[in-house]
C-alpha cells in the first residue's frame, strides 16, 4: 500500500495535549501509524489553544486540506449511545446532528465527555464512501439495539437513521 498517499484523521478529539493519555491522536500514532503506515499523513484535530472555540478557525483551515468526501469512516460507540463526540445532553448536539448543517467540525461539551471535544459533524461523517461502526461487548450490543428502536433519542440512532449504507462490526 502506498501509505505516503494516505491521509488519516480522527472523527473527534478530546481537547488535551497530544502527550495526554486521553489523546486520540496519541493512540493513533502509537498503535496505527507504525511500520509502513508511519508514512501516512496524519491530520490531527487538536491545535494548541485554550479551547476548541479559540482554535476553530485554525482547525477548519487544517481540515480544508482533506477531501470533502472521506474514503472510510470508522465510528465507535460508548455505553451511553454516543458516537464521535455526539454525547447525550451535549451543548451542541442538535447542531452536530443537523443534516442541513454546513460546518464540518464543531466543539462539544457534555457531562459524560470529561473534557471539551472537537468533532466532525454528522453531515461531514456521512459524506464518506464507506461508513463502519465497531463495537465490543454485550452491553454495547444492547445499546445499539436500543438505538435501532423507532423514536430512539440516542445519538447513535441519528447515525443509523441517516446513513445510506452502514456496516456494523461487533465482537463479544
Short mmCIF file of N, CA and C in Angstrom, two decimals:
data_model
loop_
_atom_site.label_atom_id
_atom_site.label_comp_id
_atom_site.label_asym_id
_atom_site.label_seq_id
_atom_site.Cartn_x
_atom_site.Cartn_y
_atom_site.Cartn_z
N UNK A 1 0.84 -1.19 0.00
CA UNK A 1 0.00 0.00 0.00
C UNK A 1 0.88 1.24 0.00
N UNK A 2 0.49 2.24 -0.74
CA UNK A 2 1.25 3.49 -0.82
C UNK A 2 0.84 4.40 0.33
N UNK A 3 1.35 4.11 1.51
CA UNK A 3 0.95 4.85 2.72
C UNK A 3 1.23 6.34 2.62
N UNK A 4 2.22 6.73 1.87
CA UNK A 4 2.53 8.16 1.74
C UNK A 4 1.40 8.92 1.04
N UNK A 5 0.48 8.20 0.39
CA UNK A 5 -0.65 8.84 -0.28
C UNK A 5 -1.92 8.80 0.58
N UNK A 6 -1.82 8.22 1.75
CA UNK A 6 -2.97 8.08 2.64
C UNK A 6 -2.99 9.24 3.64
N UNK A 7 -4.19 9.80 3.84
CA UNK A 7 -4.38 10.81 4.88
C UNK A 7 -5.29 10.23 5.94
N UNK A 8 -4.89 10.41 7.18
CA UNK A 8 -5.63 9.88 8.33
C UNK A 8 -5.99 11.03 9.24
N UNK A 9 -7.23 11.04 9.70
CA UNK A 9 -7.63 11.99 10.72
C UNK A 9 -8.53 11.26 11.70
N UNK A 10 -9.06 11.97 12.64
CA UNK A 10 -9.93 11.41 13.67
C UNK A 10 -11.35 11.91 13.45
N UNK A 11 -12.35 11.19 13.94
CA UNK A 11 -13.71 11.72 13.86
C UNK A 11 -13.95 12.73 14.96
N UNK A 12 -13.20 12.61 16.05
CA UNK A 12 -13.30 13.57 17.16
C UNK A 12 -12.03 13.52 17.98
N UNK A 13 -11.87 14.51 18.84
CA UNK A 13 -10.70 14.56 19.71
C UNK A 13 -11.03 15.26 21.01
N UNK A 14 -10.46 14.75 22.07
CA UNK A 14 -10.54 15.42 23.37
C UNK A 14 -9.63 16.63 23.33
N UNK A 15 -10.03 17.70 24.01
CA UNK A 15 -9.21 18.91 24.00
C UNK A 15 -8.12 18.79 25.06
N UNK A 16 -7.13 17.95 24.73
CA UNK A 16 -5.98 17.70 25.60
C UNK A 16 -4.73 17.69 24.73
N UNK A 17 -3.60 17.93 25.36
CA UNK A 17 -2.34 17.85 24.64
C UNK A 17 -2.13 16.44 24.12
N UNK A 18 -1.41 16.32 23.03
CA UNK A 18 -1.15 15.00 22.46
C UNK A 18 -0.37 14.11 23.42
N UNK A 19 0.34 14.69 24.34
CA UNK A 19 1.09 13.89 25.32
C UNK A 19 0.19 13.27 26.39
N UNK A 20 -1.06 13.69 26.45
CA UNK A 20 -2.00 13.16 27.44
C UNK A 20 -2.40 11.72 27.11
N UNK A 21 -2.59 10.93 28.14
CA UNK A 21 -3.09 9.56 27.96
C UNK A 21 -4.48 9.56 27.33
N UNK A 22 -5.21 10.67 27.43
CA UNK A 22 -6.58 10.76 26.90
C UNK A 22 -6.62 11.20 25.43
N UNK A 23 -5.48 11.47 24.83
CA UNK A 23 -5.43 11.96 23.45
C UNK A 23 -5.68 10.83 22.45
N UNK A 24 -6.66 11.02 21.58
CA UNK A 24 -6.88 10.07 20.49
C UNK A 24 -5.72 10.09 19.50
N UNK A 25 -5.16 11.27 19.26
CA UNK A 25 -4.02 11.38 18.34
C UNK A 25 -2.85 10.53 18.85
N UNK A 26 -2.61 10.59 20.13
CA UNK A 26 -1.54 9.78 20.71
C UNK A 26 -1.79 8.29 20.47
N UNK A 27 -3.02 7.87 20.66
CA UNK A 27 -3.39 6.47 20.45
C UNK A 27 -3.17 6.06 19.00
N UNK A 28 -3.64 6.88 18.06
CA UNK A 28 -3.48 6.56 16.63
C UNK A 28 -2.01 6.48 16.25
N UNK A 29 -1.23 7.43 16.72
CA UNK A 29 0.19 7.43 16.37
C UNK A 29 0.93 6.23 16.98
N UNK A 30 0.55 5.85 18.18
CA UNK A 30 1.29 4.76 18.83
C UNK A 30 0.84 3.38 18.37
N UNK A 31 -0.42 3.24 17.93
CA UNK A 31 -0.93 1.91 17.57
C UNK A 31 -1.18 1.70 16.08
N UNK A 32 -1.52 2.74 15.36
CA UNK A 32 -1.85 2.57 13.95
C UNK A 32 -0.72 3.02 13.02
N UNK A 33 -0.22 4.19 13.25
CA UNK A 33 0.76 4.78 12.33
C UNK A 33 2.18 4.31 12.67
N UNK A 34 2.35 3.02 12.50
CA UNK A 34 3.63 2.36 12.79
C UNK A 34 4.10 1.60 11.56
N UNK A 35 5.38 1.26 11.56
CA UNK A 35 5.97 0.49 10.47
C UNK A 35 5.68 1.20 9.13
N UNK A 36 5.20 0.50 8.12
CA UNK A 36 4.96 1.14 6.82
C UNK A 36 3.89 2.23 6.92
N UNK A 37 2.91 2.04 7.81
CA UNK A 37 1.83 3.03 7.96
C UNK A 37 2.33 4.35 8.54
N UNK A 38 3.53 4.37 9.06
CA UNK A 38 4.09 5.62 9.59
C UNK A 38 4.28 6.66 8.49
N UNK A 39 4.25 6.22 7.24
CA UNK A 39 4.38 7.16 6.11
C UNK A 39 3.08 7.89 5.80
N UNK A 40 1.97 7.49 6.41
CA UNK A 40 0.70 8.17 6.17
C UNK A 40 0.77 9.60 6.68
N UNK A 41 -0.03 10.46 6.09
CA UNK A 41 -0.11 11.86 6.51
C UNK A 41 -1.23 11.98 7.55
N UNK A 42 -0.86 12.30 8.77
CA UNK A 42 -1.83 12.40 9.86
C UNK A 42 -2.25 13.86 10.02
N UNK A 43 -3.57 14.08 10.07
CA UNK A 43 -4.13 15.42 10.24
C UNK A 43 -4.84 15.44 11.60
N UNK A 44 -4.16 15.95 12.63
CA UNK A 44 -4.78 15.94 13.97
C UNK A 44 -5.88 16.99 14.10
N UNK A 45 -6.74 16.79 15.07
CA UNK A 45 -7.84 17.72 15.34
C UNK A 45 -7.58 18.59 16.56
N UNK A 46 -6.37 18.63 17.02
CA UNK A 46 -6.03 19.49 18.16
C UNK A 46 -4.95 20.46 17.71
N UNK A 47 -5.14 21.71 18.07
CA UNK A 47 -4.09 22.71 17.93
C UNK A 47 -3.95 23.37 19.30
N UNK A 48 -2.78 23.85 19.57
CA UNK A 48 -2.56 24.41 20.90
C UNK A 48 -3.32 25.72 21.04
N UNK A 49 -4.36 25.64 21.83
CA UNK A 49 -5.22 26.79 22.13
C UNK A 49 -5.97 26.42 23.41
N UNK A 50 -6.43 27.41 24.16
CA UNK A 50 -7.08 27.08 25.43
C UNK A 50 -8.41 26.33 25.30
N UNK A 51 -9.12 26.53 24.18
CA UNK A 51 -10.42 25.88 23.99
C UNK A 51 -10.59 25.51 22.52
N UNK A 52 -11.49 24.59 22.24
CA UNK A 52 -11.77 24.30 20.82
C UNK A 52 -12.34 25.52 20.09
N UNK A 53 -13.12 26.32 20.79
CA UNK A 53 -13.70 27.51 20.16
C UNK A 53 -12.60 28.48 19.73
N UNK A 54 -11.56 28.62 20.55
CA UNK A 54 -10.45 29.52 20.21
C UNK A 54 -9.66 29.00 19.01
N UNK A 55 -9.75 27.71 18.75
CA UNK A 55 -8.98 27.10 17.67
C UNK A 55 -9.80 26.78 16.43
N UNK A 56 -11.08 27.10 16.44
CA UNK A 56 -11.95 26.63 15.37
C UNK A 56 -11.51 27.09 13.98
N UNK A 57 -11.06 28.32 13.84
CA UNK A 57 -10.61 28.81 12.52
C UNK A 57 -9.39 28.03 12.04
N UNK A 58 -8.44 27.79 12.93
CA UNK A 58 -7.24 27.03 12.56
C UNK A 58 -7.61 25.58 12.22
N UNK A 59 -8.53 25.01 12.98
CA UNK A 59 -8.95 23.63 12.70
C UNK A 59 -9.67 23.53 11.36
N UNK A 60 -10.53 24.48 11.08
CA UNK A 60 -11.24 24.46 9.81
C UNK A 60 -10.28 24.62 8.63
N UNK A 61 -9.25 25.43 8.80
CA UNK A 61 -8.24 25.58 7.75
C UNK A 61 -7.48 24.27 7.58
N UNK A 62 -7.17 23.61 8.69
CA UNK A 62 -6.44 22.35 8.63
C UNK A 62 -7.27 21.27 7.93
N UNK A 63 -8.54 21.14 8.29
CA UNK A 63 -9.33 20.07 7.67
C UNK A 63 -9.75 20.41 6.25
N UNK A 64 -9.59 21.66 5.86
CA UNK A 64 -9.85 22.02 4.47
C UNK A 64 -8.86 21.35 3.52
N UNK A 65 -7.75 20.85 4.07
CA UNK A 65 -6.77 20.12 3.26
C UNK A 65 -7.22 18.69 2.98
N UNK A 66 -8.25 18.24 3.69
CA UNK A 66 -8.78 16.88 3.49
C UNK A 66 -9.83 16.89 2.39
N UNK A 67 -10.03 15.76 1.74
CA UNK A 67 -11.13 15.70 0.77
C UNK A 67 -12.46 15.90 1.49
N UNK A 68 -13.43 16.47 0.80
CA UNK A 68 -14.74 16.65 1.44
C UNK A 68 -15.47 15.33 1.59
N UNK A 69 -15.18 14.38 0.72
CA UNK A 69 -15.73 13.04 0.86
C UNK A 69 -14.62 12.12 1.38
N UNK A 70 -14.87 11.50 2.52
CA UNK A 70 -13.90 10.56 3.08
C UNK A 70 -14.02 9.22 2.34
N UNK A 71 -12.93 8.50 2.25
CA UNK A 71 -12.98 7.15 1.71
C UNK A 71 -13.58 6.20 2.73
N UNK A 72 -13.10 6.29 3.96
CA UNK A 72 -13.54 5.39 5.03
C UNK A 72 -13.70 6.19 6.31
N UNK A 73 -14.79 5.95 7.02
CA UNK A 73 -15.00 6.49 8.36
C UNK A 73 -15.32 5.31 9.27
N UNK A 74 -14.61 5.23 10.39
CA UNK A 74 -14.86 4.19 11.39
C UNK A 74 -15.33 4.88 12.66
N UNK A 75 -16.53 4.53 13.10
CA UNK A 75 -17.10 5.07 14.33
C UNK A 75 -17.10 3.99 15.40
N UNK A 76 -16.93 4.40 16.62
CA UNK A 76 -17.16 3.55 17.77
C UNK A 76 -18.47 3.99 18.41
N UNK A 77 -18.77 3.44 19.56
CA UNK A 77 -19.96 3.86 20.29
C UNK A 77 -19.72 3.63 21.77
N UNK A 78 -20.09 4.62 22.58
CA UNK A 78 -19.97 4.49 24.02
C UNK A 78 -21.20 3.84 24.62
N UNK A 79 -21.08 3.44 25.84
CA UNK A 79 -22.17 2.80 26.55
C UNK A 79 -23.38 3.70 26.75
N UNK A 80 -23.21 5.01 26.56
CA UNK A 80 -24.33 5.96 26.67
C UNK A 80 -24.97 6.24 25.31
N UNK A 81 -24.51 5.53 24.26
CA UNK A 81 -25.08 5.73 22.93
C UNK A 81 -24.43 6.84 22.14
N UNK A 82 -23.30 7.40 22.64
CA UNK A 82 -22.64 8.44 21.86
C UNK A 82 -21.73 7.81 20.82
N UNK A 83 -21.51 8.55 19.76
CA UNK A 83 -20.54 8.19 18.74
C UNK A 83 -19.89 9.50 18.31
N UNK A 84 -18.65 9.42 17.80
CA UNK A 84 -17.86 10.63 17.62
C UNK A 84 -17.94 11.36 18.97
N UNK A 85 -18.19 12.64 18.99
CA UNK A 85 -18.46 13.32 20.27
C UNK A 85 -19.90 13.81 20.30
N UNK A 86 -20.79 12.99 19.79
CA UNK A 86 -22.22 13.28 19.82
C UNK A 86 -22.77 12.71 21.13
N UNK A 87 -22.56 13.44 22.21
CA UNK A 87 -22.95 12.96 23.54
C UNK A 87 -24.39 13.33 23.88
N UNK A 88 -25.12 12.42 24.53
CA UNK A 88 -26.43 12.80 25.05
C UNK A 88 -26.27 14.02 25.95
N UNK A 89 -27.11 15.01 25.76
CA UNK A 89 -27.02 16.23 26.57
C UNK A 89 -25.92 17.17 26.16
N UNK A 90 -25.23 16.89 25.05
CA UNK A 90 -24.16 17.77 24.59
C UNK A 90 -24.68 19.16 24.26
N UNK A 91 -23.85 20.16 24.52
CA UNK A 91 -24.28 21.54 24.34
C UNK A 91 -24.54 21.92 22.89
N UNK A 92 -24.01 21.15 21.95
CA UNK A 92 -24.24 21.45 20.53
C UNK A 92 -24.73 20.21 19.78
N UNK A 93 -25.38 19.31 20.52
CA UNK A 93 -25.82 18.06 19.92
C UNK A 93 -26.75 18.29 18.74
N UNK A 94 -27.74 19.14 18.88
CA UNK A 94 -28.67 19.39 17.78
C UNK A 94 -27.93 19.92 16.56
N UNK A 95 -26.95 20.77 16.80
CA UNK A 95 -26.20 21.36 15.69
C UNK A 95 -25.32 20.33 14.98
N UNK A 96 -24.65 19.44 15.73
CA UNK A 96 -23.79 18.45 15.08
C UNK A 96 -24.60 17.38 14.34
N UNK A 97 -25.84 17.16 14.78
CA UNK A 97 -26.69 16.16 14.13
C UNK A 97 -27.54 16.73 13.00
N UNK A 98 -27.55 18.04 12.83
CA UNK A 98 -28.38 18.70 11.81
C UNK A 98 -27.90 18.32 10.41
N UNK A 99 -28.71 17.56 9.71
CA UNK A 99 -28.33 17.10 8.37
C UNK A 99 -28.22 18.23 7.35
N UNK A 100 -28.76 19.39 7.68
CA UNK A 100 -28.64 20.56 6.80
C UNK A 100 -27.51 21.49 7.23
N UNK A 101 -26.80 21.13 8.29
CA UNK A 101 -25.70 21.96 8.78
C UNK A 101 -24.55 21.99 7.77
N UNK A 102 -23.83 23.09 7.78
CA UNK A 102 -22.73 23.25 6.82
C UNK A 102 -21.35 23.16 7.47
N UNK A 103 -21.28 23.24 8.80
CA UNK A 103 -19.99 23.12 9.47
C UNK A 103 -19.51 21.68 9.39
N UNK A 104 -18.21 21.50 9.18
CA UNK A 104 -17.64 20.14 9.17
C UNK A 104 -17.20 19.73 10.56
N UNK A 105 -16.72 20.68 11.36
CA UNK A 105 -16.32 20.38 12.73
C UNK A 105 -16.92 21.41 13.67
N UNK A 106 -17.22 20.95 14.88
CA UNK A 106 -17.77 21.83 15.92
C UNK A 106 -17.24 21.40 17.28
N UNK A 107 -17.16 22.33 18.21
CA UNK A 107 -16.83 21.97 19.59
C UNK A 107 -18.01 21.26 20.25
N UNK A 108 -17.72 20.50 21.29
CA UNK A 108 -18.79 19.83 22.04
C UNK A 108 -18.37 19.73 23.50
N UNK A 109 -19.34 20.04 24.35
CA UNK A 109 -19.18 19.86 25.79
C UNK A 109 -20.38 19.08 26.30
N UNK A 110 -20.11 18.12 27.17
CA UNK A 110 -21.19 17.32 27.76
C UNK A 110 -20.69 16.74 29.07
N UNK A 111 -21.60 16.53 29.99
CA UNK A 111 -21.23 15.97 31.29
C UNK A 111 -20.50 14.64 31.12
N UNK A 112 -20.94 13.80 30.20
CA UNK A 112 -20.34 12.49 30.02
C UNK A 112 -19.04 12.49 29.22
N UNK A 113 -18.66 13.65 28.70
CA UNK A 113 -17.48 13.72 27.82
C UNK A 113 -16.18 13.92 28.57
N UNK A 114 -16.24 14.33 29.81
CA UNK A 114 -15.00 14.67 30.51
C UNK A 114 -14.56 16.06 30.09
N UNK A 115 -13.57 16.13 29.25
CA UNK A 115 -13.05 17.41 28.78
C UNK A 115 -13.81 17.89 27.54
N UNK A 116 -13.65 19.16 27.15
CA UNK A 116 -14.24 19.63 25.90
C UNK A 116 -13.71 18.79 24.74
N UNK A 117 -14.46 18.77 23.65
CA UNK A 117 -14.10 17.97 22.47
C UNK A 117 -14.24 18.82 21.21
N UNK A 118 -13.66 18.29 20.16
CA UNK A 118 -13.91 18.79 18.81
C UNK A 118 -14.38 17.57 18.02
N UNK A 119 -15.39 17.74 17.18
CA UNK A 119 -15.93 16.60 16.46
C UNK A 119 -16.33 16.98 15.05
N UNK A 120 -16.14 16.05 14.14
CA UNK A 120 -16.76 16.21 12.83
C UNK A 120 -18.26 16.10 13.04
N UNK A 121 -19.02 16.79 12.23
CA UNK A 121 -20.48 16.77 12.33
C UNK A 121 -21.03 15.55 11.59
N UNK A 122 -22.29 15.24 11.85
CA UNK A 122 -22.91 14.11 11.18
C UNK A 122 -22.90 14.25 9.66
N UNK A 123 -23.27 15.40 9.09
CA UNK A 123 -23.21 15.50 7.62
C UNK A 123 -21.80 15.25 7.07
N UNK A 124 -20.78 15.72 7.77
CA UNK A 124 -19.40 15.51 7.30
C UNK A 124 -19.05 14.03 7.34
N UNK A 125 -19.45 13.33 8.39
CA UNK A 125 -19.13 11.90 8.51
C UNK A 125 -19.94 11.05 7.52
N UNK A 126 -21.16 11.46 7.26
CA UNK A 126 -21.98 10.73 6.29
C UNK A 126 -21.45 10.87 4.87
N UNK A 127 -20.69 11.93 4.64
CA UNK A 127 -20.11 12.15 3.32
C UNK A 127 -18.85 11.29 3.19
N UNK A 128 -19.08 9.98 3.16
CA UNK A 128 -17.98 9.02 3.05
C UNK A 128 -18.39 7.91 2.10
N UNK A 129 -17.41 7.32 1.49
CA UNK A 129 -17.69 6.20 0.58
C UNK A 129 -18.06 4.95 1.36
N UNK A 130 -17.46 4.79 2.53
CA UNK A 130 -17.71 3.62 3.37
C UNK A 130 -17.77 4.06 4.82
N UNK A 131 -18.82 3.65 5.50
CA UNK A 131 -19.02 4.01 6.91
C UNK A 131 -19.16 2.73 7.72
N UNK A 132 -18.31 2.61 8.73
CA UNK A 132 -18.31 1.45 9.62
C UNK A 132 -18.59 1.87 11.05
N UNK A 133 -19.22 0.98 11.79
CA UNK A 133 -19.33 1.12 13.25
C UNK A 133 -18.69 -0.13 13.84
N UNK A 134 -17.84 0.08 14.81
CA UNK A 134 -17.20 -1.04 15.51
C UNK A 134 -17.53 -0.93 16.98
N UNK A 135 -18.12 -1.98 17.53
CA UNK A 135 -18.42 -2.01 18.96
C UNK A 135 -17.97 -3.33 19.56
N UNK A 136 -17.77 -3.32 20.85
CA UNK A 136 -17.33 -4.51 21.57
C UNK A 136 -18.19 -4.71 22.81
N UNK A 137 -18.52 -5.96 23.07
CA UNK A 137 -19.19 -6.32 24.31
C UNK A 137 -20.70 -6.40 24.20
N UNK A 138 -21.26 -7.21 25.08
CA UNK A 138 -22.72 -7.41 25.14
C UNK A 138 -23.45 -6.12 25.51
N UNK A 139 -22.88 -5.34 26.43
CA UNK A 139 -23.55 -4.11 26.88
C UNK A 139 -23.72 -3.13 25.72
N UNK A 140 -22.70 -2.96 24.90
CA UNK A 140 -22.81 -2.04 23.77
C UNK A 140 -23.74 -2.60 22.69
N UNK A 141 -23.79 -3.91 22.57
CA UNK A 141 -24.74 -4.51 21.63
C UNK A 141 -26.17 -4.16 22.05
N UNK A 142 -26.43 -4.20 23.35
CA UNK A 142 -27.76 -3.84 23.85
C UNK A 142 -28.06 -2.36 23.60
N UNK A 143 -27.05 -1.50 23.75
CA UNK A 143 -27.24 -0.07 23.48
C UNK A 143 -27.51 0.15 21.99
N UNK A 144 -26.79 -0.57 21.14
CA UNK A 144 -27.03 -0.47 19.71
C UNK A 144 -28.45 -0.91 19.37
N UNK A 145 -28.91 -1.97 19.99
CA UNK A 145 -30.30 -2.41 19.78
C UNK A 145 -31.28 -1.32 20.20
N UNK A 146 -30.99 -0.65 21.32
CA UNK A 146 -31.86 0.44 21.79
C UNK A 146 -31.85 1.60 20.78
N UNK A 147 -30.69 1.86 20.19
CA UNK A 147 -30.59 2.93 19.20
C UNK A 147 -31.38 2.60 17.93
N UNK A 148 -31.56 1.33 17.66
CA UNK A 148 -32.32 0.91 16.47
C UNK A 148 -33.83 1.02 16.68
N UNK A 149 -34.27 1.18 17.90
CA UNK A 149 -35.70 1.27 18.19
C UNK A 149 -36.28 2.55 17.59
N UNK A 150 -37.48 2.48 17.02
CA UNK A 150 -38.12 3.70 16.49
C UNK A 150 -38.25 4.75 17.60
N UNK A 151 -37.94 5.96 17.27
CA UNK A 151 -38.06 7.06 18.22
C UNK A 151 -36.91 7.18 19.20
N UNK A 152 -35.88 6.35 19.07
CA UNK A 152 -34.73 6.45 19.97
C UNK A 152 -34.09 7.83 19.86
N UNK A 153 -33.73 8.38 21.01
CA UNK A 153 -33.07 9.69 21.03
C UNK A 153 -31.57 9.56 21.26
N UNK A 154 -31.06 8.33 21.30
CA UNK A 154 -29.61 8.15 21.44
C UNK A 154 -28.91 8.75 20.23
N UNK A 155 -27.79 9.41 20.43
CA UNK A 155 -27.07 9.98 19.28
C UNK A 155 -26.77 8.95 18.19
N UNK A 156 -26.46 7.72 18.57
CA UNK A 156 -26.19 6.69 17.56
C UNK A 156 -27.41 6.46 16.68
N UNK A 157 -28.60 6.65 17.22
CA UNK A 157 -29.82 6.48 16.44
C UNK A 157 -29.85 7.44 15.25
N UNK A 158 -29.35 8.64 15.44
CA UNK A 158 -29.31 9.61 14.34
C UNK A 158 -28.42 9.11 13.21
N UNK A 159 -27.32 8.48 13.55
CA UNK A 159 -26.43 7.91 12.53
C UNK A 159 -27.12 6.76 11.81
N UNK A 160 -27.73 5.86 12.58
CA UNK A 160 -28.40 4.71 11.99
C UNK A 160 -29.52 5.13 11.03
N UNK A 161 -30.26 6.18 11.41
CA UNK A 161 -31.35 6.66 10.56
C UNK A 161 -30.85 7.34 9.29
N UNK A 162 -29.74 8.06 9.41
CA UNK A 162 -29.29 8.91 8.30
C UNK A 162 -28.32 8.23 7.34
N UNK A 163 -27.60 7.23 7.79
CA UNK A 163 -26.57 6.62 6.94
C UNK A 163 -27.19 5.82 5.81
N UNK A 164 -26.85 6.13 4.56
CA UNK A 164 -27.41 5.37 3.45
C UNK A 164 -26.88 3.93 3.43
N UNK A 165 -25.66 3.74 3.87
CA UNK A 165 -25.04 2.42 3.94
C UNK A 165 -24.14 2.42 5.18
N UNK A 166 -24.28 1.42 6.00
CA UNK A 166 -23.52 1.35 7.25
C UNK A 166 -23.23 -0.11 7.55
N UNK A 167 -21.96 -0.42 7.73
CA UNK A 167 -21.57 -1.78 8.11
C UNK A 167 -21.21 -1.76 9.59
N UNK A 168 -21.80 -2.67 10.35
CA UNK A 168 -21.58 -2.74 11.79
C UNK A 168 -20.79 -3.99 12.11
N UNK A 169 -19.72 -3.82 12.86
CA UNK A 169 -18.90 -4.93 13.31
C UNK A 169 -18.94 -4.97 14.83
N UNK A 170 -19.26 -6.15 15.34
CA UNK A 170 -19.37 -6.34 16.78
C UNK A 170 -18.58 -7.57 17.16
N UNK A 171 -17.91 -7.47 18.28
CA UNK A 171 -17.26 -8.65 18.84
C UNK A 171 -17.61 -8.71 20.32
N UNK A 172 -17.76 -9.94 20.83
CA UNK A 172 -18.15 -10.09 22.23
C UNK A 172 -17.05 -9.60 23.14
#
